[in-house]
PDB file of C-alpha atoms and ligand atoms in Angstrom:
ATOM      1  CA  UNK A   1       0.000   0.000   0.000  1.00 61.00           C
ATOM      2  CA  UNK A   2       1.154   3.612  -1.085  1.00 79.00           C
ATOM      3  CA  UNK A   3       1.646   6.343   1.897  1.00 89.00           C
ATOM      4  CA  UNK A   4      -0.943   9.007   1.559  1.00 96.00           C
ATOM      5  CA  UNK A   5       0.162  11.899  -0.236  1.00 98.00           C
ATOM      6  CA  UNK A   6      -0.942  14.093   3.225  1.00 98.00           C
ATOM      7  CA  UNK A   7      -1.374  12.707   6.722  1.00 98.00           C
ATOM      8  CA  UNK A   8      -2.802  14.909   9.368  1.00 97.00           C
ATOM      9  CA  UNK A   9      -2.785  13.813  13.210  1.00 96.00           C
ATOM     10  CA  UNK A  10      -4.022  15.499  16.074  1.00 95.00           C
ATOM     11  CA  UNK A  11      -3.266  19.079  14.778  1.00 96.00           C
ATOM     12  CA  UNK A  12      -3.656  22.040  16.775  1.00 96.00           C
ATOM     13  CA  UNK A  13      -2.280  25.599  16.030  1.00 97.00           C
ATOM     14  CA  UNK A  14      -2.796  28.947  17.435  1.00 96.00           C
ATOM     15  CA  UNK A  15      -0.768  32.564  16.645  1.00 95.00           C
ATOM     16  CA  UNK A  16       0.483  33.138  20.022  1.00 93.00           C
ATOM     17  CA  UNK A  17       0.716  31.240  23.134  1.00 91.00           C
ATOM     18  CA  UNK A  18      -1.752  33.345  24.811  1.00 93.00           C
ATOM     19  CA  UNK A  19      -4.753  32.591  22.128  1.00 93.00           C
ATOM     20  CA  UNK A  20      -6.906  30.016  22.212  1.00 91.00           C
ATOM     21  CA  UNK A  21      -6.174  27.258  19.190  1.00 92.00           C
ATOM     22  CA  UNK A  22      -7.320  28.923  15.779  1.00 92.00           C
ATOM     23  CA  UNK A  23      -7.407  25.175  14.232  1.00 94.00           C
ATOM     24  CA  UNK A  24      -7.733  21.914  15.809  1.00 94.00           C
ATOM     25  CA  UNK A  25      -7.752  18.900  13.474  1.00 94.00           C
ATOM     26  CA  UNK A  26      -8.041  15.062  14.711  1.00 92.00           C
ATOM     27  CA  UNK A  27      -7.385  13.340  11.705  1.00 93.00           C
ATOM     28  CA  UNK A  28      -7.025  13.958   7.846  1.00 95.00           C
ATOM     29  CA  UNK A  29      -5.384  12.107   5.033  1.00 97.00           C
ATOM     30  CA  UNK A  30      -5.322  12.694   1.487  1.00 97.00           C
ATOM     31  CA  UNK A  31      -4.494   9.665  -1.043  1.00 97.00           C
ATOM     32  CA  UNK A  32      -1.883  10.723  -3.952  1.00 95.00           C
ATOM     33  CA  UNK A  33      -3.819  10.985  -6.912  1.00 95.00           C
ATOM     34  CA  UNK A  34      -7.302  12.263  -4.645  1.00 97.00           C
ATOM     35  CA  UNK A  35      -9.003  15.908  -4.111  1.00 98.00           C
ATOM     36  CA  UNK A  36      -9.909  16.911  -0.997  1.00 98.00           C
ATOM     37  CA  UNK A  37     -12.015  19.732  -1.105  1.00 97.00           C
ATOM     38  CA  UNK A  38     -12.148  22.512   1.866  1.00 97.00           C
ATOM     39  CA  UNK A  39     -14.290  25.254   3.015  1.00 95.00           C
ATOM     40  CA  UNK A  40     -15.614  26.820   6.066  1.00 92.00           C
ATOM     41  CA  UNK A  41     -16.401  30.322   7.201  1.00 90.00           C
ATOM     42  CA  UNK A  42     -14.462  33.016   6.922  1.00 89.00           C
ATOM     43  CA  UNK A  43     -11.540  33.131   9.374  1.00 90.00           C
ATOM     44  CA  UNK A  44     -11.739  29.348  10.302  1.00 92.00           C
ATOM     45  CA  UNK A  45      -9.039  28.794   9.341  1.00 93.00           C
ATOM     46  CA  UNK A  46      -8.246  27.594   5.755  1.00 94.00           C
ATOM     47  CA  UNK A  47      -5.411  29.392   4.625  1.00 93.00           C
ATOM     48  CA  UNK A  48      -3.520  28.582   7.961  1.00 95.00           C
ATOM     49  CA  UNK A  49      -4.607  24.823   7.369  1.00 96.00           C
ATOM     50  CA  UNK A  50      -2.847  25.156   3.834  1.00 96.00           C
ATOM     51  CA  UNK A  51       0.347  26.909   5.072  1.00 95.00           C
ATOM     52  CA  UNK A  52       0.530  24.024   7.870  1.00 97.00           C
ATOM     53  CA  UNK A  53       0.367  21.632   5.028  1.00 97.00           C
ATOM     54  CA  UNK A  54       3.091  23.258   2.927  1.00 94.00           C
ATOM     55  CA  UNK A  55       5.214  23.609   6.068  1.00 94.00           C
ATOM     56  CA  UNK A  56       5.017  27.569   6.065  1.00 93.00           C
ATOM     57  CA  UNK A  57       3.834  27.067   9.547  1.00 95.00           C
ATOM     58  CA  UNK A  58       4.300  24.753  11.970  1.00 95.00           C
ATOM     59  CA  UNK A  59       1.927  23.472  14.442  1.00 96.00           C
ATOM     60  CA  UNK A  60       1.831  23.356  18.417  1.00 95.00           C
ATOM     61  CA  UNK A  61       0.782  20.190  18.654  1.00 96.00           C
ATOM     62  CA  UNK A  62       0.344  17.136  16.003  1.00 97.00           C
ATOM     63  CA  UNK A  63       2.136  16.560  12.917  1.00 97.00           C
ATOM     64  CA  UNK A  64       2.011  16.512   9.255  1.00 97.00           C
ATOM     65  CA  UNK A  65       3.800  14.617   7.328  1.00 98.00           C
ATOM     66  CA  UNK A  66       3.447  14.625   3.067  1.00 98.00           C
ATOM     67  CA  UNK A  67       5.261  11.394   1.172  1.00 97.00           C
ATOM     68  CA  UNK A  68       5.385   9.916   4.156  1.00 96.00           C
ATOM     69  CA  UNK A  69       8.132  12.363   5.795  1.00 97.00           C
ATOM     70  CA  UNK A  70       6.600  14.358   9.088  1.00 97.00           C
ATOM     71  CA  UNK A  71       7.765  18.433   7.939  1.00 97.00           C
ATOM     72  CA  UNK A  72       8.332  19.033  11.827  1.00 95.00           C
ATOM     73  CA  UNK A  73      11.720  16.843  11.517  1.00 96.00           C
ATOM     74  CA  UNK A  74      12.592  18.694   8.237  1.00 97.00           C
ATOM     75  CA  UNK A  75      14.822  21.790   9.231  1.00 96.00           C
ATOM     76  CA  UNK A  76      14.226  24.769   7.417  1.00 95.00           C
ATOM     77  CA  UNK A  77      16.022  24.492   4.248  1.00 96.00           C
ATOM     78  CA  UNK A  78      15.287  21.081   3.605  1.00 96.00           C
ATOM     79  CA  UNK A  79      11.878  22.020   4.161  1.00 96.00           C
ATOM     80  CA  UNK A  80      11.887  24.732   1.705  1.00 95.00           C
ATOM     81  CA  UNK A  81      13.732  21.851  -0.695  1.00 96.00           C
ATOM     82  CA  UNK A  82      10.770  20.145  -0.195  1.00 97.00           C
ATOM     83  CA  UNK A  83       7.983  22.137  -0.913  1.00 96.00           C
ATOM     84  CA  UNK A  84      10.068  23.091  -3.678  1.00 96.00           C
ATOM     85  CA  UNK A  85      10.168  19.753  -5.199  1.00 97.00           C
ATOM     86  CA  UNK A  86       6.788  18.297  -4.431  1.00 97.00           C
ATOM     87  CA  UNK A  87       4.369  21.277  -3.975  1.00 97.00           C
ATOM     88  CA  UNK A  88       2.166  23.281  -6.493  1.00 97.00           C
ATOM     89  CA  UNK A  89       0.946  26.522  -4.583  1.00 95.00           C
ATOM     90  CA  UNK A  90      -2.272  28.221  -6.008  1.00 94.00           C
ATOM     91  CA  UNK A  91      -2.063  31.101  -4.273  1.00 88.00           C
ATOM     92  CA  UNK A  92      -5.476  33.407  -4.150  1.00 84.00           C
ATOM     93  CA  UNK A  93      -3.668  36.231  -5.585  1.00 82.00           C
ATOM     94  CA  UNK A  94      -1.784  34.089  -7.371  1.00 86.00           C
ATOM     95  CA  UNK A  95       1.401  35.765  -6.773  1.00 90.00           C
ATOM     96  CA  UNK A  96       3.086  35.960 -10.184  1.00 95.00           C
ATOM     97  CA  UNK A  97       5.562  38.178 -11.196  1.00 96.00           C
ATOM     98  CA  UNK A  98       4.543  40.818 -12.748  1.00 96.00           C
ATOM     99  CA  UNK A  99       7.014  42.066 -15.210  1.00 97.00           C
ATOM    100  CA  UNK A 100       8.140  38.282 -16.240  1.00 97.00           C
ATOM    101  CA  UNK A 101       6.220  37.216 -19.175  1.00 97.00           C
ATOM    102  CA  UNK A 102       3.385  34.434 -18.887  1.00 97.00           C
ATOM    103  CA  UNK A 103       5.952  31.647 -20.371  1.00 97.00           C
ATOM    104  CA  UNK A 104       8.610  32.275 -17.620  1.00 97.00           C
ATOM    105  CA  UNK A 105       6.265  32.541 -14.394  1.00 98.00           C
ATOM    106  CA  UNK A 106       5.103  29.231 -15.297  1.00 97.00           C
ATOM    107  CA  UNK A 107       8.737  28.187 -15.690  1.00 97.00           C
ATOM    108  CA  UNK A 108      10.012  29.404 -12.784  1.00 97.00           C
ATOM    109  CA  UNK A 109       9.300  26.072 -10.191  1.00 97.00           C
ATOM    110  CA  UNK A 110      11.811  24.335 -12.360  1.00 96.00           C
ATOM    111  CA  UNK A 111      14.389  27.251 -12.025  1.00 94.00           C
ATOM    112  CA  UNK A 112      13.853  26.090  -8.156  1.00 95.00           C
ATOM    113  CA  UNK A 113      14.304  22.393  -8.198  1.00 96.00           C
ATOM    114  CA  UNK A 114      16.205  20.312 -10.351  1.00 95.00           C
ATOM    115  CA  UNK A 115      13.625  17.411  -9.398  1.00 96.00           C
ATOM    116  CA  UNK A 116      11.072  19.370 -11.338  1.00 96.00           C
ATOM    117  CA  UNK A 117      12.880  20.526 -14.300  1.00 95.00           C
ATOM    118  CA  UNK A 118      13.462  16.969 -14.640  1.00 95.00           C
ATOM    119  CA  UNK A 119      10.520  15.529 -14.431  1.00 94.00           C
ATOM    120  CA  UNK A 120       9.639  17.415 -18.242  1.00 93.00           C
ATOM    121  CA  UNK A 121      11.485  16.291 -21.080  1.00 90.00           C
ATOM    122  CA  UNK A 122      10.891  19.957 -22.451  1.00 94.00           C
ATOM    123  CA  UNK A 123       9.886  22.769 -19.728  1.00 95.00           C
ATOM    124  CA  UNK A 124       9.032  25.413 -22.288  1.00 95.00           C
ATOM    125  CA  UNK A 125       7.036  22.833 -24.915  1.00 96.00           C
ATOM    126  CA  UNK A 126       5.283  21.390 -21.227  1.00 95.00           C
ATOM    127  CA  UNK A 127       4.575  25.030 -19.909  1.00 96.00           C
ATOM    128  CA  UNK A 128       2.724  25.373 -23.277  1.00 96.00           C
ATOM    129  CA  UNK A 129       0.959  22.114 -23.168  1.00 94.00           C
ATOM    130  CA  UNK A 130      -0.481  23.277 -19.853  1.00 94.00           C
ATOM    131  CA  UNK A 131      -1.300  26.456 -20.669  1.00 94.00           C
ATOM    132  CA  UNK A 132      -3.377  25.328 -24.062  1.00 92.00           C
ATOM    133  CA  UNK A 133      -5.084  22.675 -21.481  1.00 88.00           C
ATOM    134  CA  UNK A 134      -6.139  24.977 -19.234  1.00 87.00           C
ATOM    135  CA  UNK A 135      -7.507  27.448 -22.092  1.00 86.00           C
ATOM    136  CA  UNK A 136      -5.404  30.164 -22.340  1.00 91.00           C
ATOM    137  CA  UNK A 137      -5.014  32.028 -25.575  1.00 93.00           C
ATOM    138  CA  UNK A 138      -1.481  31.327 -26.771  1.00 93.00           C
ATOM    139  CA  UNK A 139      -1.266  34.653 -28.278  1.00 95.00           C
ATOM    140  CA  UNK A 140      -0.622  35.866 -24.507  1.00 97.00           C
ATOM    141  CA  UNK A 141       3.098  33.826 -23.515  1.00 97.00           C
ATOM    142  CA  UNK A 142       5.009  36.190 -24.161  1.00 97.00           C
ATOM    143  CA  UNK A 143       3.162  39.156 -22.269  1.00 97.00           C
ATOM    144  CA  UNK A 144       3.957  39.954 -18.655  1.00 98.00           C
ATOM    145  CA  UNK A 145       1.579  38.826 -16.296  1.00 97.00           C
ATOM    146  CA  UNK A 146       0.853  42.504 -15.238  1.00 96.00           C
ATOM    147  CA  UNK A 147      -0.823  42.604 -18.225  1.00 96.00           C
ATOM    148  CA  UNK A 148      -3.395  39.742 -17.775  1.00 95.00           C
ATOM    149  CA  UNK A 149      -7.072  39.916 -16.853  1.00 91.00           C
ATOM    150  CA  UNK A 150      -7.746  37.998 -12.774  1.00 88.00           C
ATOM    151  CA  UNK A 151      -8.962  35.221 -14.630  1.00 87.00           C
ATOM    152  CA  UNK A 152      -5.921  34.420 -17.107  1.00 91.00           C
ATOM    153  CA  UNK A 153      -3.535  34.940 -14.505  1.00 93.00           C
ATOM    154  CA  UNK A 154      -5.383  32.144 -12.942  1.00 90.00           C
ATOM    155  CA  UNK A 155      -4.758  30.291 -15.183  1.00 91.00           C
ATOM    156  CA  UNK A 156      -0.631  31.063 -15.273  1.00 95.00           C
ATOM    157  CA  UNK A 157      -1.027  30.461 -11.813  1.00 95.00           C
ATOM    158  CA  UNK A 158      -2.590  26.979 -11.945  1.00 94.00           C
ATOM    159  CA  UNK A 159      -0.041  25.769 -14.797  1.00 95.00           C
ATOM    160  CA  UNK A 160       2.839  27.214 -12.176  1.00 97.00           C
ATOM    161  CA  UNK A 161       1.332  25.210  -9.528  1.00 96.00           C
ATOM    162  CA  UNK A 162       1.371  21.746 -12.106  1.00 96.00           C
ATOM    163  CA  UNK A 163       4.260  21.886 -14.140  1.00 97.00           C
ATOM    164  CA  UNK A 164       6.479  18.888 -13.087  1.00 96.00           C
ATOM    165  CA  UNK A 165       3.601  17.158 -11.757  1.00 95.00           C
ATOM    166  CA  UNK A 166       4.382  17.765  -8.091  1.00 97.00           C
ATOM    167  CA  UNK A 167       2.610  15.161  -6.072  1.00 97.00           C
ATOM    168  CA  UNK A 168       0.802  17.809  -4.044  1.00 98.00           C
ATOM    169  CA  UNK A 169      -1.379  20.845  -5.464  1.00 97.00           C
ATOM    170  CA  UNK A 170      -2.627  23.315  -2.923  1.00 97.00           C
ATOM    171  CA  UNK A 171      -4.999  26.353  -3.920  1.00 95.00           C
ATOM    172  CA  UNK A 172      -6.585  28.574  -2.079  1.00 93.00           C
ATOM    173  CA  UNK A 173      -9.113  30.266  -3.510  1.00 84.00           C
ATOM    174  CA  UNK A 174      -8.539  30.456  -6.848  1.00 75.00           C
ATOM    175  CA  UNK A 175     -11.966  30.730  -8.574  1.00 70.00           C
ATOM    176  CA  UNK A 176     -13.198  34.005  -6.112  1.00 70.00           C
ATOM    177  CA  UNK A 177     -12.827  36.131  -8.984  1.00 69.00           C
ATOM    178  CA  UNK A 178     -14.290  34.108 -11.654  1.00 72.00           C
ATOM    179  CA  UNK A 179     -18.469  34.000 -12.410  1.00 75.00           C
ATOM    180  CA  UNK A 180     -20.164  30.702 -11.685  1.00 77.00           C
ATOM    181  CA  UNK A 181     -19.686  28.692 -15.085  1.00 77.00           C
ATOM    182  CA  UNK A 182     -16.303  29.917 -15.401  1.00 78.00           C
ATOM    183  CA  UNK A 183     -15.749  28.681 -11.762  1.00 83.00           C
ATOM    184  CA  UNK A 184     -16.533  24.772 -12.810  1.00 87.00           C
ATOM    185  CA  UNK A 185     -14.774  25.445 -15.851  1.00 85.00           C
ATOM    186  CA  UNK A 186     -11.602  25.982 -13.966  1.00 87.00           C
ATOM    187  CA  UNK A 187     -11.867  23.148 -11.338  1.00 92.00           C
ATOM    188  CA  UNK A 188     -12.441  20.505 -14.056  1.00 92.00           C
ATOM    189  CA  UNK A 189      -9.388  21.762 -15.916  1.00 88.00           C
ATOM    190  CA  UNK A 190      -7.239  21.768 -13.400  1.00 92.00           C
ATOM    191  CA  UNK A 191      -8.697  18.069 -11.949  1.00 95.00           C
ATOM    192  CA  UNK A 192      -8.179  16.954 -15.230  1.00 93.00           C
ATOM    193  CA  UNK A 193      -4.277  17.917 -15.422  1.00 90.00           C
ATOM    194  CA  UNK A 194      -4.029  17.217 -11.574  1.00 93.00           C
ATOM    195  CA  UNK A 195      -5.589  13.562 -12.323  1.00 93.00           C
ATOM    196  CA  UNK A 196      -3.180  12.908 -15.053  1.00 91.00           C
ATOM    197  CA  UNK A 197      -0.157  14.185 -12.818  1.00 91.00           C
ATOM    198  CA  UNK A 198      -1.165  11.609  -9.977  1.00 94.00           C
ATOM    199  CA  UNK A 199      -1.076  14.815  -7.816  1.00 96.00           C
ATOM    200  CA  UNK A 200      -3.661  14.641  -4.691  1.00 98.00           C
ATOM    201  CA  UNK A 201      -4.866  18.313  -4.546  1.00 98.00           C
ATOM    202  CA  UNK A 202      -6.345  20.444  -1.032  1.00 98.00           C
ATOM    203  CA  UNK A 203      -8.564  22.876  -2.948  1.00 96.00           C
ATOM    204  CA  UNK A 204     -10.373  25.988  -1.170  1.00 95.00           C
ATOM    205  CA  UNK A 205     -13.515  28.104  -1.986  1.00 91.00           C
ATOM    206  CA  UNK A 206     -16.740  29.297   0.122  1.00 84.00           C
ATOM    207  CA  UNK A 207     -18.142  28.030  -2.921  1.00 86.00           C
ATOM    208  CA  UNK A 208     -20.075  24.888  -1.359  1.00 90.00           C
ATOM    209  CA  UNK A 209     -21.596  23.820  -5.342  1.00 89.00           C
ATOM    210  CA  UNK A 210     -17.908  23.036  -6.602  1.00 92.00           C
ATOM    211  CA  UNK A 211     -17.827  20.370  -3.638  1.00 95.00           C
ATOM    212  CA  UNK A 212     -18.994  17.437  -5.577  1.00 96.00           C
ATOM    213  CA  UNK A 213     -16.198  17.882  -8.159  1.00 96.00           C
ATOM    214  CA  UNK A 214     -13.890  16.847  -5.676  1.00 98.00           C
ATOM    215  CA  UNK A 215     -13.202  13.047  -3.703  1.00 97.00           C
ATOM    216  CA  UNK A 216     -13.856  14.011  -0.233  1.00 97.00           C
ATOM    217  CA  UNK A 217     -14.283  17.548   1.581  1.00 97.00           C
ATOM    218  CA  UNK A 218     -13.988  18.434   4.934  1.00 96.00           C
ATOM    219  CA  UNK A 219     -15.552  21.828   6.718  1.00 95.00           C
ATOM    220  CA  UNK A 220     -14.026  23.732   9.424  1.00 93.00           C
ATOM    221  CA  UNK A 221     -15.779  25.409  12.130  1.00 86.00           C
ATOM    222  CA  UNK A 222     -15.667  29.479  12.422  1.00 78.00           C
TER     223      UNK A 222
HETATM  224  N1  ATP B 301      -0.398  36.216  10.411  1.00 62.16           N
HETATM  225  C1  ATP B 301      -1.362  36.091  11.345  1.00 62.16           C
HETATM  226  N2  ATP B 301      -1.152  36.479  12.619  1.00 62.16           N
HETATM  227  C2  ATP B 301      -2.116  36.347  13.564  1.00 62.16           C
HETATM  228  N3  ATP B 301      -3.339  35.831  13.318  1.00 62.16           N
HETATM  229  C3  ATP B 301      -3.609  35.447  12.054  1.00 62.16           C
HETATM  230  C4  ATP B 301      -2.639  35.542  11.007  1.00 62.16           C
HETATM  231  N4  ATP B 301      -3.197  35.070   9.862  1.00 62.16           N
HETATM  232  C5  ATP B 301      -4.436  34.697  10.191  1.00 62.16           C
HETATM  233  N5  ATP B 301      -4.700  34.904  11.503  1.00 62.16           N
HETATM  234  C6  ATP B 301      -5.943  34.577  12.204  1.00 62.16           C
HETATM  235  O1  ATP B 301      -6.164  33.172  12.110  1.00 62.16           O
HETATM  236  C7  ATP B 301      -7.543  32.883  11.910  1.00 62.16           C
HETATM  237  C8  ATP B 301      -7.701  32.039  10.650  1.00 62.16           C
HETATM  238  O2  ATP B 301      -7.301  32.804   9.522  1.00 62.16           O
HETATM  239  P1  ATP B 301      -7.250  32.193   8.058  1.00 62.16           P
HETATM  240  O3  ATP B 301      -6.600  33.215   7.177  1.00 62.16           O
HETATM  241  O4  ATP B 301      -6.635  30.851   8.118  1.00 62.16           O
HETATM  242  O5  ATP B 301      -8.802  32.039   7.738  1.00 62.16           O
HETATM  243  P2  ATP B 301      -9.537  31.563   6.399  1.00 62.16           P
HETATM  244  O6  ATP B 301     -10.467  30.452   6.759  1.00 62.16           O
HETATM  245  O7  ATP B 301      -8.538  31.324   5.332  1.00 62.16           O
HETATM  246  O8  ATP B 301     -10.414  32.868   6.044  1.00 62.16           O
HETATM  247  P3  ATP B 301     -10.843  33.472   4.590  1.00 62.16           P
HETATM  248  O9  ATP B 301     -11.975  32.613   4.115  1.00 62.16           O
HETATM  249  O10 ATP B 301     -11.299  34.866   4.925  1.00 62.16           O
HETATM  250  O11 ATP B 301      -9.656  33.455   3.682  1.00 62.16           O
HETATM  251  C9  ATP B 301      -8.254  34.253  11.837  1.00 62.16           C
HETATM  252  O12 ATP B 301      -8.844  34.491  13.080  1.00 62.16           O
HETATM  253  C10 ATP B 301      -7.141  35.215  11.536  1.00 62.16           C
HETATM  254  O13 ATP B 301      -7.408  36.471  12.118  1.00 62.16           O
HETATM  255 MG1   MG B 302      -8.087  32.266   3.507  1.00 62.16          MG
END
């Protein structure tokens, strides 16, 4: 049997030692290759959830552990390695860079890690691949990003998050600008490419309809 992708156990996190525990989580697993979708109420904690899981943050209590390897025994660096190497980040404002053109901000995770670059034969001719799969007018590669509307720079920032099939895709957010067909659009695009990768993805939204898209979902409490 295969290690999950993402095991969760008895998680608890809070800001400062003086606060009560912003997020408390038993248990959670995510199989490689599965969605997990996740929502909940504003401020309950989602986006810290996702930076426990990439190992941005570390919690009080409980562990996480992605491939099989627990990030709390990971120092810093070879934690940074790691998210390099196995994790896609969606982020909600997608972070690209601005003034690099659409080609190179999805080329930049294999600038990062060598595991990545080579995992594609051909970065450039896969960045394409992924771009055309997720719909975006190849007219635009060469622009900046500054220059793209919220909903094509989701897409730059979704074939970021997949190129070099990472085994983990995180997004938070991502389809909070987009109008409700669009929306579904999106998510099946990127499930598609995220199913073909074998990567198991943690996806976010308030949007409670995209939930049956995804394998399993799990709410959190305000
Ligand atoms: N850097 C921080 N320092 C201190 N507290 C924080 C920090 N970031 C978030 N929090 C607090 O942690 C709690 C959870 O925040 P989080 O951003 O994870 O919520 P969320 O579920 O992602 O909300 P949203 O749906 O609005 O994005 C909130 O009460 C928030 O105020
Ligand atoms: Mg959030």
């Amino acid at each position: 049997m295969s290690l999950p992708a993402i095991a969760i156990a008895n998680l608890a996190f809070r800001w400062r030692p003086a606060d009560a525990f912003c997020l408390k989580l038993a248990n959670a697993t995510v199989d490689a290759g599965k969605s997990l979708f996740l929502h909940g109420p504003s401020g309950s904690g989602k986006s810290t959830l996702l930076n426990l899981i990439g190992g941005v943050l570390l919690p009080e209590r409980g562990s996480v552990s992605l491939l099989g390897q627990p990030l709390g025994e990971m120092s810093a660096s070879r934690r940074d390695a790691f998210r390099a190497d196995h994790l896609g980040f969606i982020f909600q404002q997608f972070n690209l860079i601005p003034y690099l053109s659409v080609l190179d901000n999805v080329l930049l995770p294999c600038r990062f890690s060598a595991r990545r670059a080579r995992r594609v034969s051909e970065p450039a001719a896969e960045a394409r691949r992924l771009l055309a799969g997720l719909d975006l007018d190849p007219g635009l590669l060469a622009r900046p990003a500054a220059e793209l509307s919220v909903g094509q720079q989701q897409r730059v920032a979704a074939a970021r998050a997949l190129i070099g099939r990472p085994e983990i895709l995180i997004a938070d957010e991502p389809t909070s600008a987009l109008d409700a067909g669009r929306q579904v659009a999106f998510v099946e695009l990127l499930l598609s490419e995220a199913r073909q990768a074998g990567s198991a993805v943690v996806f976010v939204s308030h949007d409670l309809r995209l939930a049956a898209h995804f394998d399993q979902s799990l709410a959190l409490a305000a």
